[in-house]
């Protein structure tokens, strides 16, 4: 997968993209991440990227020209000029976008290539939204200083579900949300810590019992913390009955 990020602050990405799972995925060639400085796509002497809002008001607005020029350059560079928006999504990170979740990650993972635009200041010129951007994503109902941290979140979520990105000791399949439920509780050594014991079943070696216990833990945790997720989770008949029991407080 090839991810292009348009930003005014390229240095913000240095740390997060040169550590851990993302770094390994880059080194393995699973993902290529190109950071483009929006300022490099200005054509005036002072490299102006923003301007005052028409109609007045506080803050500055990102100008359309550098963003259109950057996207055109990327499309040309990768021989994508023929590709329509369906093949090369241009995604604006903004608190006004649709909420990002695991399902959105799976959708985006289908693309070979995508462009993420990090908004800044008071916003971006509306013509960018109307005529350049194909999708708008928010990572939560709060306002960040810019789209950079949000872009990092999207990249991280995308990379960790790529086949081969996680080592054998790590697994995306067990992650919270990957099955539509929150993850079960995990324990490691010591078996007894300050008098708090690891649940017996995990020491039993009975894999079927452990799997059942974990699924129950996932259900319990989800019903307590995020009952909204249960509406869309895929559950067996047995799990539905278990859930009914939990709901009635029988467990
Ligand atoms: N830019 C500022 N706030 C944001 C958010 N919550 N999600 C995505 N991009 C943003």
Short mmCIF file of C-alpha atoms and ligand atoms in Angstrom, two decimals:
data_model
loop_
_atom_site.label_atom_id
_atom_site.label_comp_id
_atom_site.label_asym_id
_atom_site.label_seq_id
_atom_site.Cartn_x
_atom_site.Cartn_y
_atom_site.Cartn_z
CA UNK A 1 0.00 0.00 0.00
CA UNK A 2 1.20 3.50 -0.81
CA UNK A 3 0.05 6.30 1.50
CA UNK A 4 0.66 9.97 0.70
CA UNK A 5 0.32 12.51 3.50
CA UNK A 6 -0.04 16.21 2.74
CA UNK A 7 0.97 18.31 5.71
CA UNK A 8 2.42 21.64 6.77
CA UNK A 9 4.37 19.89 9.52
CA UNK A 10 6.30 16.97 7.98
CA UNK A 11 8.61 16.63 10.98
CA UNK A 12 5.71 15.60 13.20
CA UNK A 13 5.71 12.19 11.49
CA UNK A 14 9.37 11.37 12.02
CA UNK A 15 9.09 9.78 15.47
CA UNK A 16 5.89 7.74 15.08
CA UNK A 17 6.85 6.38 11.67
CA UNK A 18 10.36 5.34 12.67
CA UNK A 19 9.42 3.05 15.55
CA UNK A 20 7.76 -0.28 16.19
CA UNK A 21 5.19 -1.85 13.88
CA UNK A 22 4.98 0.99 11.34
CA UNK A 23 8.75 1.10 10.94
CA UNK A 24 8.90 -2.66 10.46
CA UNK A 25 6.09 -2.56 7.89
CA UNK A 26 7.96 0.16 5.96
CA UNK A 27 11.23 -1.79 6.14
CA UNK A 28 9.46 -4.93 4.89
CA UNK A 29 7.96 -3.01 1.98
CA UNK A 30 4.38 -3.65 3.11
CA UNK A 31 3.66 0.06 3.12
CA UNK A 32 5.30 3.05 1.52
CA UNK A 33 4.59 6.39 3.20
CA UNK A 34 5.39 9.61 1.37
CA UNK A 35 5.19 12.82 3.37
CA UNK A 36 4.58 15.87 1.18
CA UNK A 37 5.02 19.40 2.48
CA UNK A 38 2.03 21.44 1.27
CA UNK A 39 4.29 24.50 1.19
CA UNK A 40 6.36 22.89 -1.59
CA UNK A 41 3.33 23.14 -3.88
CA UNK A 42 2.89 26.90 -3.64
CA UNK A 43 3.84 28.95 -6.68
CA UNK A 44 4.32 32.40 -5.11
CA UNK A 45 7.61 33.81 -3.84
CA UNK A 46 6.57 33.71 -0.19
CA UNK A 47 5.13 30.19 -0.26
CA UNK A 48 1.84 31.31 1.20
CA UNK A 49 -0.43 28.43 2.19
CA UNK A 50 -3.21 30.23 4.06
CA UNK A 51 -5.18 33.45 3.98
CA UNK A 52 -7.88 35.38 5.84
CA UNK A 53 -11.44 34.08 5.61
CA UNK A 54 -13.78 35.93 3.24
CA UNK A 55 -16.53 37.50 5.31
CA UNK A 56 -14.20 38.02 8.26
CA UNK A 57 -13.77 36.03 11.42
CA UNK A 58 -10.86 34.63 13.38
CA UNK A 59 -8.07 32.41 12.11
CA UNK A 60 -6.70 31.55 8.72
CA UNK A 61 -7.98 29.25 6.00
CA UNK A 62 -5.84 26.87 3.92
CA UNK A 63 -5.77 28.05 0.31
CA UNK A 64 -6.98 25.69 -2.40
CA UNK A 65 -4.16 26.07 -4.96
CA UNK A 66 -1.33 24.23 -3.14
CA UNK A 67 -3.63 21.34 -2.22
CA UNK A 68 -4.94 20.92 -5.78
CA UNK A 69 -1.35 21.18 -7.10
CA UNK A 70 -0.08 18.58 -4.61
CA UNK A 71 -2.80 16.06 -5.46
CA UNK A 72 -2.27 16.62 -9.21
CA UNK A 73 1.48 16.07 -8.78
CA UNK A 74 0.93 12.86 -6.84
CA UNK A 75 -1.56 11.57 -9.40
CA UNK A 76 0.90 12.33 -12.22
CA UNK A 77 3.90 10.96 -10.35
CA UNK A 78 2.29 7.57 -9.90
CA UNK A 79 0.83 7.46 -13.40
CA UNK A 80 -2.55 7.83 -11.75
CA UNK A 81 -3.82 10.66 -13.92
CA UNK A 82 -6.28 8.30 -15.56
CA UNK A 83 -7.53 6.99 -12.28
CA UNK A 84 -10.82 8.32 -11.02
CA UNK A 85 -11.55 9.05 -7.42
CA UNK A 86 -12.67 5.47 -6.86
CA UNK A 87 -9.09 4.28 -7.22
CA UNK A 88 -7.26 7.07 -5.47
CA UNK A 89 -9.17 8.33 -2.47
CA UNK A 90 -8.28 11.81 -1.25
CA UNK A 91 -9.16 11.93 2.42
CA UNK A 92 -9.33 15.07 4.51
CA UNK A 93 -8.75 14.64 8.24
CA UNK A 94 -11.19 16.94 9.96
CA UNK A 95 -13.45 16.94 13.03
CA UNK A 96 -16.33 17.36 10.57
CA UNK A 97 -15.69 13.99 8.89
CA UNK A 98 -17.35 10.62 9.39
CA UNK A 99 -16.17 8.88 12.54
CA UNK A 100 -13.22 6.54 12.04
CA UNK A 101 -13.59 2.95 13.27
CA UNK A 102 -12.40 -0.58 12.52
CA UNK A 103 -14.90 -0.90 9.69
CA UNK A 104 -13.52 2.25 8.05
CA UNK A 105 -10.02 0.77 8.42
CA UNK A 106 -11.14 -2.34 6.53
CA UNK A 107 -12.68 -0.21 3.79
CA UNK A 108 -9.53 1.87 3.32
CA UNK A 109 -7.31 -1.21 3.42
CA UNK A 110 -8.75 -2.24 0.03
CA UNK A 111 -6.98 0.60 -1.75
CA UNK A 112 -3.50 0.23 -3.16
CA UNK A 113 -2.90 3.93 -2.78
CA UNK A 114 -4.45 6.81 -0.89
CA UNK A 115 -3.88 10.46 -0.04
CA UNK A 116 -4.43 11.90 3.43
CA UNK A 117 -4.71 15.68 3.75
CA UNK A 118 -4.00 17.19 7.17
CA UNK A 119 -6.09 20.29 7.65
CA UNK A 120 -4.90 23.13 9.87
CA UNK A 121 -5.79 26.59 11.08
CA UNK A 122 -9.50 27.41 11.05
CA UNK A 123 -10.13 25.08 8.17
CA UNK A 124 -9.66 24.55 4.46
CA UNK A 125 -11.25 26.40 1.60
CA UNK A 126 -14.63 24.79 0.90
CA UNK A 127 -13.71 24.19 -2.76
CA UNK A 128 -11.14 21.64 -1.57
CA UNK A 129 -13.96 19.75 0.12
CA UNK A 130 -16.28 20.05 -2.84
CA UNK A 131 -13.96 19.34 -5.74
CA UNK A 132 -10.82 17.57 -4.51
CA UNK A 133 -11.59 15.51 -1.47
CA UNK A 134 -13.47 12.21 -1.84
CA UNK A 135 -13.92 11.44 1.86
CA UNK A 136 -13.62 13.23 5.22
CA UNK A 137 -12.60 11.41 8.38
CA UNK A 138 -12.67 12.40 12.04
CA UNK A 139 -10.96 10.28 14.69
CA UNK A 140 -13.29 11.45 17.45
CA UNK A 141 -15.58 14.18 18.68
CA UNK A 142 -12.88 16.54 19.86
CA UNK A 143 -10.81 19.16 18.09
CA UNK A 144 -7.10 18.61 17.52
CA UNK A 145 -4.71 21.35 16.45
CA UNK A 146 -4.44 19.75 13.04
CA UNK A 147 -5.00 16.58 11.08
CA UNK A 148 -1.46 15.20 11.62
CA UNK A 149 -2.17 13.17 14.75
CA UNK A 150 -5.37 11.91 13.14
CA UNK A 151 -3.43 10.83 10.02
CA UNK A 152 -0.99 8.92 12.24
CA UNK A 153 -3.92 7.16 13.91
CA UNK A 154 -5.38 6.15 10.54
CA UNK A 155 -1.99 4.93 9.26
CA UNK A 156 -1.37 2.91 12.43
CA UNK A 157 -4.78 1.25 12.27
CA UNK A 158 -4.27 0.46 8.57
CA UNK A 159 -0.78 -0.92 8.97
CA UNK A 160 -1.49 -3.24 11.92
CA UNK A 161 -4.14 -5.13 10.00
CA UNK A 162 -1.91 -5.72 6.94
CA UNK A 163 -1.00 -9.39 6.57
CA UNK A 164 2.57 -9.80 7.81
CA UNK A 165 2.77 -6.46 9.64
CA UNK A 166 2.51 -8.03 13.07
CA UNK A 167 5.07 -10.53 14.30
CA UNK A 168 4.03 -14.07 15.14
CA UNK A 169 3.74 -13.12 18.80
CA UNK A 170 1.30 -10.33 17.97
CA UNK A 171 -2.14 -10.79 16.50
CA UNK A 172 -4.64 -8.38 15.04
CA UNK A 173 -7.38 -11.01 15.03
CA UNK A 174 -7.69 -10.83 18.81
CA UNK A 175 -7.72 -7.04 18.96
CA UNK A 176 -10.67 -5.25 20.47
CA UNK A 177 -13.13 -4.39 17.68
CA UNK A 178 -11.71 -6.89 15.17
CA UNK A 179 -14.56 -9.29 16.05
CA UNK A 180 -16.99 -6.49 16.82
CA UNK A 181 -16.42 -7.02 20.57
CA UNK A 182 -13.94 -5.62 23.08
CA UNK A 183 -10.95 -7.81 23.84
CA UNK A 184 -11.03 -10.25 26.78
CA UNK A 185 -8.87 -9.70 29.90
CA UNK A 186 -5.24 -10.78 29.59
CA UNK A 187 -2.80 -11.95 32.29
CA UNK A 188 0.90 -12.75 32.41
CA UNK A 189 3.32 -13.87 35.13
CA UNK A 190 3.39 -13.78 38.11
CA UNK A 191 0.50 -16.10 38.80
CA UNK A 192 -0.09 -14.33 42.11
CA UNK A 193 0.59 -10.60 42.41
CA UNK A 194 -0.12 -8.84 45.71
CA UNK A 195 -2.59 -11.59 46.45
CA UNK A 196 -4.47 -11.11 43.16
CA UNK A 197 -4.63 -14.42 41.31
CA UNK A 198 -4.76 -15.28 37.63
CA UNK A 199 -8.11 -17.00 36.88
CA UNK A 200 -7.77 -20.79 37.27
CA UNK A 201 -9.15 -21.57 33.82
CA UNK A 202 -6.15 -19.91 32.14
CA UNK A 203 -3.80 -22.28 33.95
CA UNK A 204 -5.87 -25.36 33.14
CA UNK A 205 -4.38 -26.11 29.71
CA UNK A 206 -7.93 -26.80 28.53
CA UNK A 207 -7.98 -24.82 25.28
CA UNK A 208 -11.70 -25.16 24.66
CA UNK A 209 -12.48 -23.93 28.18
CA UNK A 210 -10.03 -21.05 27.79
CA UNK A 211 -11.56 -20.03 24.45
CA UNK A 212 -15.05 -20.15 25.97
CA UNK A 213 -13.98 -18.12 29.02
CA UNK A 214 -12.35 -15.49 26.82
CA UNK A 215 -15.41 -15.15 24.62
CA UNK A 216 -17.53 -14.72 27.76
CA UNK A 217 -15.13 -12.09 29.07
CA UNK A 218 -15.35 -10.26 25.75
CA UNK A 219 -19.14 -10.35 25.88
CA UNK A 220 -19.25 -9.22 29.51
CA UNK A 221 -16.85 -6.36 28.93
CA UNK A 222 -18.67 -5.25 25.80
CA UNK A 223 -22.09 -5.35 27.43
CA UNK A 224 -20.79 -3.31 30.37
CA UNK A 225 -18.74 -0.75 28.48
CA UNK A 226 -19.97 -0.61 24.91
CA UNK A 227 -23.42 -2.20 24.58
CA UNK A 228 -23.84 -0.26 21.31
CA UNK A 229 -21.25 -2.58 19.68
CA UNK A 230 -23.37 -5.68 20.29
CA UNK A 231 -25.94 -4.65 17.74
CA UNK A 232 -23.47 -5.27 14.92
CA UNK A 233 -21.38 -8.12 16.37
CA UNK A 234 -21.66 -11.61 14.88
CA UNK A 235 -22.77 -13.91 17.70
CA UNK A 236 -23.63 -17.62 17.87
CA UNK A 237 -27.00 -18.74 19.28
CA UNK A 238 -25.21 -19.85 22.44
CA UNK A 239 -23.58 -16.45 22.82
CA UNK A 240 -26.91 -14.71 22.32
CA UNK A 241 -28.38 -16.81 25.12
CA UNK A 242 -25.41 -16.07 27.33
CA UNK A 243 -25.85 -12.41 26.61
CA UNK A 244 -29.52 -12.55 27.54
CA UNK A 245 -28.48 -14.13 30.84
CA UNK A 246 -25.91 -11.37 31.44
CA UNK A 247 -28.50 -8.75 30.59
CA UNK A 248 -30.88 -10.21 33.14
CA UNK A 249 -28.02 -10.15 35.65
CA UNK A 250 -28.02 -13.91 36.08
CA UNK A 251 -24.23 -14.15 35.74
N1 LIG B 1 -8.36 17.70 12.88
C1 LIG B 1 -8.70 18.35 14.00
N2 LIG B 1 -9.45 17.59 14.82
C2 LIG B 1 -9.60 16.38 14.19
C3 LIG B 1 -10.27 15.18 14.50
N3 LIG B 1 -10.96 15.03 15.63
N4 LIG B 1 -10.22 14.17 13.62
C4 LIG B 1 -9.54 14.31 12.45
N5 LIG B 1 -8.89 15.43 12.10
C5 LIG B 1 -8.90 16.46 12.95
#
